[in-house]
CSV table of C-alpha atoms in Angstrom, one decimal:
chain,number,residue,atom,x,y,z
M,1,MET,CA,-33.5,22.9,-33.4
M,2,SER,CA,-31.9,26.0,-34.9
M,3,HIS,CA,-30.6,25.9,-38.4
M,4,VAL,CA,-27.2,27.6,-38.7
M,5,SER,CA,-25.7,28.5,-42.0
M,6,GLU,CA,-22.2,27.5,-42.8
M,7,PRO,CA,-19.5,30.2,-42.6
M,8,ALA,CA,-19.0,32.0,-45.8
M,9,GLU,CA,-15.2,32.5,-45.4
M,10,PRO,CA,-13.0,29.8,-46.9
M,11,THR,CA,-10.8,29.8,-43.8
M,12,ALA,CA,-13.8,29.1,-41.6
M,13,ARG,CA,-14.8,26.2,-43.8
M,14,ARG,CA,-11.4,24.7,-43.5
M,15,THR,CA,-11.4,25.2,-39.7
M,16,HIS,CA,-14.7,23.4,-39.5
M,17,ARG,CA,-13.5,20.5,-41.7
M,18,ARG,CA,-10.4,20.0,-39.4
M,19,ALA,CA,-12.6,20.3,-36.4
M,20,VAL,CA,-14.9,17.4,-37.3
M,21,TRP,CA,-12.0,15.0,-37.2
M,22,THR,CA,-11.9,15.4,-33.4
M,23,THR,CA,-15.5,15.9,-32.5
M,24,ILE,CA,-15.9,12.3,-31.5
M,25,LEU,CA,-12.5,11.5,-30.1
M,26,ALA,CA,-12.7,12.5,-26.5
M,27,ALA,CA,-16.1,10.9,-25.8
M,28,GLN,CA,-14.6,7.5,-26.2
M,29,LEU,CA,-12.9,7.9,-22.9
M,30,VAL,CA,-16.4,8.0,-21.4
M,31,ILE,CA,-16.9,4.5,-22.8
M,32,ALA,CA,-13.6,3.3,-21.4
M,33,LEU,CA,-14.3,4.5,-17.9
M,34,ILE,CA,-17.8,3.2,-17.7
M,35,THR,CA,-17.3,-0.2,-19.5
M,36,ALA,CA,-13.8,-1.4,-18.7
M,37,GLY,CA,-14.6,-2.2,-15.1
M,38,GLY,CA,-12.5,-5.0,-13.5
M,39,SER,CA,-10.4,-5.5,-16.7
M,40,TRP,CA,-8.1,-2.8,-15.4
M,41,LEU,CA,-6.9,-5.1,-12.7
M,42,VAL,CA,-4.9,-7.3,-15.0
M,43,TYR,CA,-3.3,-4.6,-17.1
M,44,ASP,CA,-1.1,-2.6,-14.8
M,45,ASN,CA,1.7,-2.8,-17.3
M,46,LEU,CA,-0.2,-0.1,-19.2
M,47,ASN,CA,0.6,2.4,-16.5
M,48,ASP,CA,3.7,3.8,-18.3
M,49,ASN,CA,1.5,4.8,-21.2
M,50,ILE,CA,-0.1,7.7,-19.3
M,51,PRO,CA,1.9,11.0,-19.0
M,52,GLU,CA,2.0,12.9,-15.7
M,53,GLY,CA,-1.2,14.7,-15.1
M,54,GLN,CA,-1.9,18.5,-14.8
M,55,ARG,CA,-3.2,20.2,-11.7
M,56,ILE,CA,-6.6,21.9,-11.9
M,57,ARG,CA,-6.8,25.3,-10.4
M,58,HIS,CA,-10.6,25.4,-9.8
M,59,LYS,CA,-12.7,28.5,-10.3
M,60,VAL,CA,-15.7,26.9,-8.6
M,61,PRO,CA,-15.3,25.0,-5.2
M,62,GLU,CA,-17.0,21.6,-4.8
M,63,VAL,CA,-20.4,22.2,-3.3
M,64,LEU,CA,-22.5,19.1,-2.7
M,65,PRO,CA,-26.2,19.0,-3.7
M,66,ASP,CA,-28.9,19.8,-1.1
M,67,GLY,CA,-29.2,16.9,1.4
M,68,VAL,CA,-25.8,15.3,0.6
M,69,ALA,CA,-23.4,15.2,3.6
M,70,SER,CA,-19.8,16.0,3.2
M,71,ASP,CA,-18.9,12.5,4.5
M,72,ALA,CA,-21.2,10.7,2.1
M,73,PRO,CA,-19.5,7.5,0.7
M,74,THR,CA,-20.1,8.6,-2.9
M,75,LYS,CA,-20.5,12.0,-4.4
M,76,PRO,CA,-21.6,13.2,-7.9
M,77,LEU,CA,-18.9,13.3,-10.5
M,78,ASN,CA,-18.4,15.8,-13.3
M,79,ILE,CA,-15.8,14.8,-15.8
M,80,LEU,CA,-14.8,17.1,-18.7
M,81,VAL,CA,-13.9,15.0,-21.8
M,82,MET,CA,-12.0,16.7,-24.6
M,83,GLY,CA,-10.6,15.7,-28.0
M,84,SER,CA,-7.2,17.2,-29.2
M,85,ASP,CA,-6.5,17.7,-32.9
M,86,THR,CA,-2.7,17.5,-32.3
M,87,ARG,CA,-0.7,16.0,-35.2
M,88,VAL,CA,2.2,15.2,-32.9
M,89,GLY,CA,3.2,11.6,-32.3
M,90,ALA,CA,3.0,8.3,-34.2
M,91,GLY,CA,-0.5,7.6,-35.6
M,92,ASN,CA,-1.3,11.3,-35.6
M,93,ASP,CA,1.3,12.8,-37.9
M,94,ASP,CA,-0.2,11.2,-41.1
M,95,ILE,CA,-3.6,12.9,-40.7
M,96,GLY,CA,-4.2,15.9,-43.0
M,97,GLY,CA,-5.7,19.2,-42.1
M,98,ALA,CA,-3.3,20.4,-39.4
M,99,ASN,CA,-3.8,23.8,-37.9
M,100,PRO,CA,-1.4,26.1,-39.8
M,101,GLU,CA,-0.2,27.7,-36.6
M,102,GLY,CA,0.8,24.3,-35.3
M,103,THR,CA,-1.2,24.7,-32.1
M,104,ALA,CA,-3.6,22.0,-30.7
M,105,ARG,CA,-7.3,22.7,-30.2
M,106,SER,CA,-10.1,20.8,-28.6
M,107,ASP,CA,-13.0,20.9,-31.0
M,108,THR,CA,-15.2,18.7,-28.8
M,109,VAL,CA,-15.9,19.1,-25.1
M,110,ILE,CA,-18.4,16.8,-23.4
M,111,LEU,CA,-19.4,17.4,-19.8
M,112,LEU,CA,-20.1,14.0,-18.3
M,113,HIS,CA,-22.2,14.0,-15.1
M,114,VAL,CA,-22.4,10.7,-13.1
M,115,SER,CA,-25.0,10.7,-10.3
M,116,ARG,CA,-24.1,10.3,-6.7
M,117,ASP,CA,-25.8,6.9,-6.5
M,118,ARG,CA,-24.3,5.9,-9.9
M,119,SER,CA,-27.8,5.0,-11.2
M,120,HIS,CA,-27.6,7.4,-14.2
M,121,ALA,CA,-25.2,9.5,-16.3
M,122,TYR,CA,-25.5,11.9,-19.1
M,123,GLY,CA,-23.0,13.7,-21.3
M,124,VAL,CA,-23.6,17.3,-22.5
M,125,SER,CA,-21.9,18.3,-25.7
M,126,LEU,CA,-20.6,21.9,-25.8
M,127,PRO,CA,-20.3,23.2,-29.4
M,128,ARG,CA,-16.8,24.3,-30.3
M,129,ASP,CA,-17.9,27.4,-32.1
M,130,ALA,CA,-20.3,28.8,-29.5
M,131,ILE,CA,-19.5,32.4,-28.7
M,132,ILE,CA,-18.6,32.9,-25.0
M,133,ASP,CA,-16.8,35.3,-22.7
M,134,ARG,CA,-13.6,33.4,-21.7
M,135,PRO,CA,-12.3,34.1,-18.2
M,136,ASP,CA,-8.7,34.6,-17.2
M,137,CYS,CA,-7.0,31.2,-16.7
M,138,VAL,CA,-4.0,30.1,-14.6
M,139,THR,CA,-2.1,26.9,-15.5
M,140,ASP,CA,1.1,25.4,-14.3
M,141,ASP,CA,2.6,24.9,-17.8
M,142,ARG,CA,1.4,28.2,-19.4
M,143,GLY,CA,1.2,30.6,-16.5
M,144,GLU,CA,-1.5,33.3,-16.6
M,145,VAL,CA,-3.7,33.3,-19.7
M,146,PRO,CA,-5.8,36.5,-20.2
M,147,GLY,CA,-9.5,36.2,-20.9
M,148,ALA,CA,-11.4,37.5,-23.9
M,149,THR,CA,-15.0,38.5,-24.7
M,150,GLY,CA,-17.0,37.3,-27.6
M,151,VAL,CA,-14.7,34.5,-28.7
M,152,ARG,CA,-15.3,30.9,-29.7
M,153,PHE,CA,-15.5,28.4,-27.0
M,154,ASN,CA,-12.6,26.2,-28.3
M,155,THR,CA,-10.1,29.1,-28.0
M,156,ALA,CA,-9.8,28.1,-24.3
M,157,PHE,CA,-7.9,24.9,-25.3
M,158,GLU,CA,-5.8,26.6,-27.9
M,159,VAL,CA,-4.5,29.4,-25.6
M,160,GLY,CA,-4.5,27.5,-22.3
M,161,GLY,CA,-4.8,23.8,-22.8
M,162,PRO,CA,-7.2,21.5,-20.9
M,163,VAL,CA,-6.8,23.2,-17.6
M,164,CYS,CA,-8.0,26.5,-19.1
M,165,THR,CA,-10.9,24.7,-20.7
M,166,VAL,CA,-11.9,23.3,-17.3
M,167,GLN,CA,-11.7,26.8,-15.7
M,168,THR,CA,-13.8,28.2,-18.6
M,169,VAL,CA,-16.5,25.6,-18.2
M,170,GLU,CA,-16.5,26.2,-14.4
M,171,ALA,CA,-16.8,29.9,-14.8
M,172,LEU,CA,-19.6,29.6,-17.4
M,173,THR,CA,-21.7,27.0,-15.6
M,174,ASP,CA,-20.8,27.4,-11.9
M,175,ILE,CA,-20.2,23.6,-11.9
M,176,HIS,CA,-17.2,22.1,-10.1
M,177,ILE,CA,-15.3,19.8,-12.5
M,178,ASN,CA,-13.8,16.8,-10.6
M,179,HIS,CA,-11.6,15.5,-13.5
M,180,PHE,CA,-10.6,15.9,-17.1
M,181,VAL,CA,-9.4,13.6,-19.8
M,182,VAL,CA,-8.1,14.4,-23.3
M,183,LEU,CA,-7.9,11.9,-26.2
M,184,ASP,CA,-6.1,12.3,-29.6
M,185,PHE,CA,-6.7,10.9,-33.1
M,186,ARG,CA,-4.7,7.8,-32.7
M,187,GLY,CA,-6.7,6.8,-29.6
M,188,PHE,CA,-9.9,7.1,-31.5
M,189,ARG,CA,-8.8,5.0,-34.5
M,190,ASP,CA,-7.2,2.3,-32.3
M,191,MET,CA,-10.1,2.0,-30.0
M,192,VAL,CA,-12.6,1.5,-32.9
M,193,ASP,CA,-10.3,-1.0,-34.5
M,194,ALA,CA,-9.6,-2.8,-31.2
M,195,ILE,CA,-13.3,-3.8,-30.8
M,196,GLY,CA,-13.8,-4.8,-34.4
M,197,GLY,CA,-15.6,-1.6,-35.6
M,198,VAL,CA,-18.8,0.2,-34.7
M,199,GLU,CA,-22.2,-0.3,-36.3
M,200,VAL,CA,-23.9,2.8,-37.8
M,201,CYS,CA,-26.9,3.3,-40.0
M,202,LEU,CA,-27.0,5.9,-42.8
M,203,PRO,CA,-30.3,7.0,-44.2
M,204,LYS,CA,-28.7,7.7,-47.6
M,205,ALA,CA,-25.5,7.0,-49.5
M,206,VAL,CA,-22.6,9.4,-49.3
M,207,ASP,CA,-20.4,10.2,-52.3
M,208,ASP,CA,-18.3,13.2,-51.3
M,209,ASP,CA,-15.6,13.2,-54.0
M,210,LYS,CA,-14.1,16.4,-52.8
M,211,HIS,CA,-13.1,14.9,-49.4
M,212,ASN,CA,-12.9,11.3,-50.6
M,213,ILE,CA,-15.7,10.1,-48.3
M,214,HIS,CA,-18.0,7.3,-49.6
M,215,PHE,CA,-20.5,5.2,-47.8
M,216,ASP,CA,-23.4,3.0,-48.8
M,217,ALA,CA,-26.9,3.7,-47.3
M,218,GLY,CA,-28.1,1.4,-44.5
M,219,THR,CA,-26.6,-0.5,-41.6
M,220,GLN,CA,-22.8,-1.1,-41.7
M,221,VAL,CA,-19.8,-1.6,-39.5
M,222,LEU,CA,-17.1,1.1,-39.6
M,223,GLU,CA,-13.5,0.6,-38.6
M,224,GLY,CA,-11.0,3.2,-37.4
M,225,THR,CA,-10.3,5.3,-40.5
M,226,GLN,CA,-13.8,4.8,-41.9
M,227,ALA,CA,-15.2,6.0,-38.5
M,228,LEU,CA,-13.0,9.2,-38.8
M,229,ASP,CA,-14.5,9.8,-42.2
M,230,TYR,CA,-18.0,9.2,-40.9
M,231,VAL,CA,-17.8,11.6,-38.0
M,232,ARG,CA,-16.2,14.4,-40.1
M,233,GLU,CA,-18.6,14.2,-43.0
M,234,ARG,CA,-20.6,17.4,-43.0
M,235,TYR,CA,-21.7,18.2,-46.5
M,236,GLN,CA,-24.1,15.4,-47.4
M,237,LEU,CA,-25.3,13.9,-44.1
M,238,SER,CA,-25.9,16.9,-41.7
M,239,VAL,CA,-28.1,19.7,-43.1
M,240,THR,CA,-28.0,21.5,-39.8
M,241,GLY,CA,-24.2,21.9,-39.7
M,242,ASP,CA,-22.3,21.2,-36.5
M,243,ILE,CA,-25.4,20.7,-34.4
M,244,GLY,CA,-26.9,17.9,-36.5
M,245,ARG,CA,-23.4,16.4,-36.8
M,246,MET,CA,-23.0,16.4,-33.1
M,247,LYS,CA,-26.2,14.4,-32.7
M,248,ARG,CA,-24.9,11.8,-35.2
M,249,GLN,CA,-21.6,11.7,-33.3
M,250,GLN,CA,-23.5,11.1,-30.0
M,251,ALA,CA,-25.2,8.2,-31.7
M,252,PHE,CA,-21.8,6.8,-32.7
M,253,ILE,CA,-20.7,7.0,-29.1
M,254,ALA,CA,-23.8,5.2,-27.9
M,255,SER,CA,-23.3,2.5,-30.5
M,256,MET,CA,-19.7,2.1,-29.4
M,257,ILE,CA,-20.8,1.6,-25.8
M,258,GLN,CA,-23.1,-1.2,-26.9
M,259,LYS,CA,-20.2,-2.8,-28.8
M,260,VAL,CA,-17.8,-2.6,-25.9
M,261,ARG,CA,-20.3,-4.0,-23.4
M,262,SER,CA,-21.3,-6.9,-25.8
M,263,ALA,CA,-20.3,-10.4,-25.1
M,264,GLY,CA,-18.4,-10.4,-28.3
M,265,THR,CA,-16.0,-7.9,-26.9
M,266,LEU,CA,-15.9,-8.7,-23.2
M,267,SER,CA,-15.3,-12.4,-23.9
M,268,GLN,CA,-12.1,-11.7,-25.9
M,269,PRO,CA,-9.2,-10.6,-23.6
M,270,GLN,CA,-7.1,-9.5,-26.5
M,271,ARG,CA,-9.8,-7.1,-27.6
M,272,ILE,CA,-10.0,-5.6,-24.1
M,273,LEU,CA,-6.2,-5.3,-23.9
M,274,SER,CA,-6.0,-3.6,-27.3
M,275,PHE,CA,-8.9,-1.3,-26.3
M,276,LEU,CA,-7.3,-0.3,-23.0
M,277,SER,CA,-3.9,0.1,-24.6
M,278,ALA,CA,-5.4,2.5,-27.1
M,279,VAL,CA,-6.9,4.5,-24.3
M,280,THR,CA,-3.9,4.7,-22.1
M,281,SER,CA,-1.4,5.5,-24.8
M,282,SER,CA,-3.5,8.4,-26.2
M,283,ILE,CA,-4.7,10.4,-23.2
M,284,GLN,CA,-3.9,13.3,-20.9
M,285,THR,CA,-5.5,13.6,-17.5
M,286,ASP,CA,-5.6,15.7,-14.4
M,287,ASP,CA,-3.1,14.8,-11.7
M,288,GLU,CA,-5.7,12.8,-9.8
M,289,LEU,CA,-6.2,10.4,-12.7
M,290,ASP,CA,-2.7,9.9,-14.2
M,291,SER,CA,-2.3,6.2,-13.5
M,292,VAL,CA,-4.1,3.0,-14.5
M,293,GLY,CA,-4.9,2.4,-10.8
M,294,ARG,CA,-6.7,5.7,-10.4
M,295,LEU,CA,-8.5,5.3,-13.7
M,296,LYS,CA,-9.5,1.8,-12.6
M,297,ASP,CA,-10.9,3.1,-9.3
M,298,LEU,CA,-13.0,5.6,-11.2
M,299,ALA,CA,-14.1,2.9,-13.7
M,300,MET,CA,-15.1,0.7,-10.8
M,301,GLU,CA,-17.2,3.5,-9.3
M,302,VAL,CA,-19.2,4.2,-12.4
M,303,ARG,CA,-19.5,0.8,-14.1
M,304,ARG,CA,-22.8,0.1,-12.3
M,305,THR,CA,-24.6,2.6,-14.4
M,306,GLY,CA,-26.9,0.8,-16.7
M,307,LEU,CA,-26.9,1.2,-20.5
M,308,ASP,CA,-30.5,2.5,-20.4
M,309,LYS,CA,-29.4,5.3,-17.9
M,310,ILE,CA,-26.7,6.8,-20.1
M,311,LYS,CA,-27.9,9.7,-22.2
M,312,PHE,CA,-26.2,12.2,-24.6
M,313,LEU,CA,-27.5,15.6,-25.4
M,314,THR,CA,-26.3,19.0,-26.6
M,315,VAL,CA,-26.4,22.2,-24.5
M,316,PRO,CA,-29.4,24.4,-25.7
M,317,VAL,CA,-28.2,26.9,-28.2
M,318,GLU,CA,-29.6,29.7,-30.4
M,319,PRO,CA,-28.2,31.9,-33.2
M,320,ASP,CA,-25.7,34.5,-32.0
M,321,PRO,CA,-27.5,37.9,-32.1
M,322,ASN,CA,-24.4,39.6,-33.3
M,323,ASN,CA,-23.8,37.1,-36.2
M,324,PRO,CA,-26.9,34.9,-36.5
M,325,GLU,CA,-26.0,33.3,-39.9
M,326,VAL,CA,-22.7,31.9,-38.7
M,327,THR,CA,-22.3,31.4,-34.9
M,328,LEU,CA,-24.2,30.2,-31.9
M,329,VAL,CA,-24.6,31.1,-28.2
M,330,TRP,CA,-25.9,29.1,-25.3
M,331,SER,CA,-29.5,29.9,-24.7
M,332,ALA,CA,-31.0,30.9,-21.4
M,333,THR,CA,-32.4,27.4,-21.0
M,334,ALA,CA,-28.9,26.2,-20.4
M,335,GLN,CA,-29.0,27.6,-16.9
M,336,ASP,CA,-31.7,25.1,-16.0
M,337,LEU,CA,-29.5,22.3,-17.2
M,338,TRP,CA,-26.5,23.5,-15.2
M,339,GLU,CA,-28.8,23.7,-12.1
M,340,ARG,CA,-29.9,20.1,-12.6
M,341,ILE,CA,-26.2,19.0,-12.7
M,342,ARG,CA,-25.4,21.1,-9.6
M,343,GLN,CA,-28.3,19.5,-7.7
M,344,ASP,CA,-27.5,16.0,-9.1
M,345,GLU,CA,-30.9,15.7,-10.7
M,346,GLN,CA,-32.0,13.6,-13.7
M,347,LEU,CA,-32.6,15.3,-17.0
M,348,GLY,CA,-36.3,15.4,-16.8
M,349,LYS,CA,-38.7,15.5,-19.8
M,350,ASP,CA,-37.5,18.9,-21.0
M,351,PHE,CA,-33.9,17.8,-21.6
M,352,SER,CA,-34.4,14.0,-22.2
M,353,GLU,CA,-36.6,14.6,-25.2
M,354,GLY,CA,-34.3,14.4,-28.2
M,355,SER,CA,-31.4,12.9,-26.2
M,356,ILE,CA,-29.7,9.8,-27.4
M,357,GLY,CA,-29.5,6.8,-25.1
M,358,ALA,CA,-26.8,4.1,-25.2
M,359,ASP,CA,-29.6,1.5,-25.3
M,360,ASP,CA,-31.1,2.9,-28.5
M,361,GLN,CA,-30.9,0.6,-31.5
M,362,PHE,CA,-29.0,2.6,-34.1
M,363,GLY,CA,-28.8,-0.2,-36.6
M,364,ASP,CA,-32.5,-0.4,-37.3
M,365,GLU,CA,-33.4,1.1,-40.6
M,366,PRO,CA,-36.7,2.9,-40.7
M,367,SER,CA,-38.1,0.9,-43.6
M,368,GLN,CA,-37.5,-2.4,-41.8
M,369,SER,CA,-40.1,-3.3,-39.3
M,370,PRO,CA,-40.0,-6.7,-37.5
M,371,SER,CA,-42.7,-9.1,-38.5
M,372,PRO,CA,-45.3,-9.7,-35.9
M,373,ASP,CA,-45.2,-12.9,-33.9
M,374,PRO,CA,-48.5,-14.7,-34.5
M,375,THR,CA,-48.2,-16.5,-31.2
M,376,SER,CA,-47.7,-13.4,-29.1
M,377,ASP,CA,-50.4,-11.4,-27.3
M,378,PRO,CA,-50.8,-8.1,-29.0
M,379,THR,CA,-52.1,-6.5,-25.9
M,380,SER,CA,-48.8,-7.1,-24.2
M,381,ASP,CA,-46.9,-5.1,-26.7
M,382,PRO,CA,-47.4,-1.3,-26.4
M,383,THR,CA,-46.2,-0.8,-30.0
M,384,SER,CA,-49.1,-2.9,-31.3
M,385,ASP,CA,-51.6,-0.5,-29.7
M,386,PRO,CA,-52.7,2.1,-32.3
M,387,THR,CA,-53.5,4.5,-29.5
M,388,SER,CA,-50.1,4.3,-27.9
M,389,GLU,CA,-47.5,7.1,-28.4
M,390,PRO,CA,-44.7,6.4,-30.9
M,391,ARG,CA,-41.3,6.0,-29.5
M,392,THR,CA,-40.0,8.8,-31.8
M,393,SER,CA,-41.9,12.0,-32.2
M,394,PRO,CA,-42.2,13.6,-35.7
M,395,GLU,CA,-40.0,16.4,-34.5
M,396,GLU,CA,-37.3,14.0,-33.2
M,397,ALA,CA,-37.5,11.9,-36.4
M,398,GLU,CA,-36.9,15.1,-38.4
M,399,GLN,CA,-33.9,16.0,-36.3
M,400,ARG,CA,-32.5,12.6,-36.7
M,401,ALA,CA,-32.9,12.7,-40.5
M,402,GLU,CA,-31.3,16.2,-40.5
M,403,ALA,CA,-28.3,14.8,-38.5
M,404,GLY,CA,-27.8,11.9,-41.0
M,405,LEU,CA,-29.3,9.2,-38.7
M,406,CYS,CA,-31.7,6.4,-39.5
M,407,GLY,CA,-35.1,6.3,-37.8
């Protein structure tokens, strides 16, 4: 993993600080779509919460993978999930660090790929500050937006909104995006609170007086405002800057999936209602997803995906040759990842190593090992075999520590 120095300019540092507030927001929609399932059926009264969707003008046509017929009952899905740092609206306007220009940005974009047979899914985080060549965009609400070369990825949202971000991703990856969703601050906080908080594990305590962020070391449950502090902390937990922090945020998403799908959440109708209310009152979508019924249909399609089949990873990156101490670019290896998505293939060893799965146990502290069961057969447990490979490689353990994660 590349180590990227922090920007030296004070303005850049402030921009990064504001950005972290939103790095986790949009990914919660992934959880809602996959886990809500049949619960949508009884909450049609939430329909008025969702604003009218925007039309996507695609740069890449839908091309099915090799061997998939055009009349196949199900097709692969690619959903672009974004977080908006807007301060507009109740629940958002009391959050500090607003963009001085008053414009909204998407500081996180996750490309969620769901396989045609719905047996697996993976979300690819796209770093906000990666340097790219942004294409010309055309949107219904902003008209024609000229492109630019050598700009940060998140400028697409700032100048052209979610539709321009979709067109940018399509142009860069040659992947057809079926849908998009955007979530704001209020949605994140309310979703975390609705399910009673999310469990995380910190390898060390955090005492960041400058930003008033304080956490104890070890396993703990964070509620909405605490969770915002956790995902925006960048000075004491993540020594690799945004890349390490993104790995920690992916772990947070995975832990939230576990919580949403737990019996403690699914057995409490009020929690489900609060969760879905938080989702529907805080999102923007494309015009094919702008109703509870359409979101429910999508949720019903993908809910069969098992927890152990959902993975999160970051697009391969490397230091920007023109500014290696500050910014990143996508590496050439990213083209292999885009081809796997286009062909609806699984990640494979190259990309799955270092990924975070929704079935990982993030509350287990590295110093706490379960006591052996004297009645069990040690030969039946691969972890008791000294010749077996460890679940976490030394390299991955180092990456997790650098990201501020327990073992």
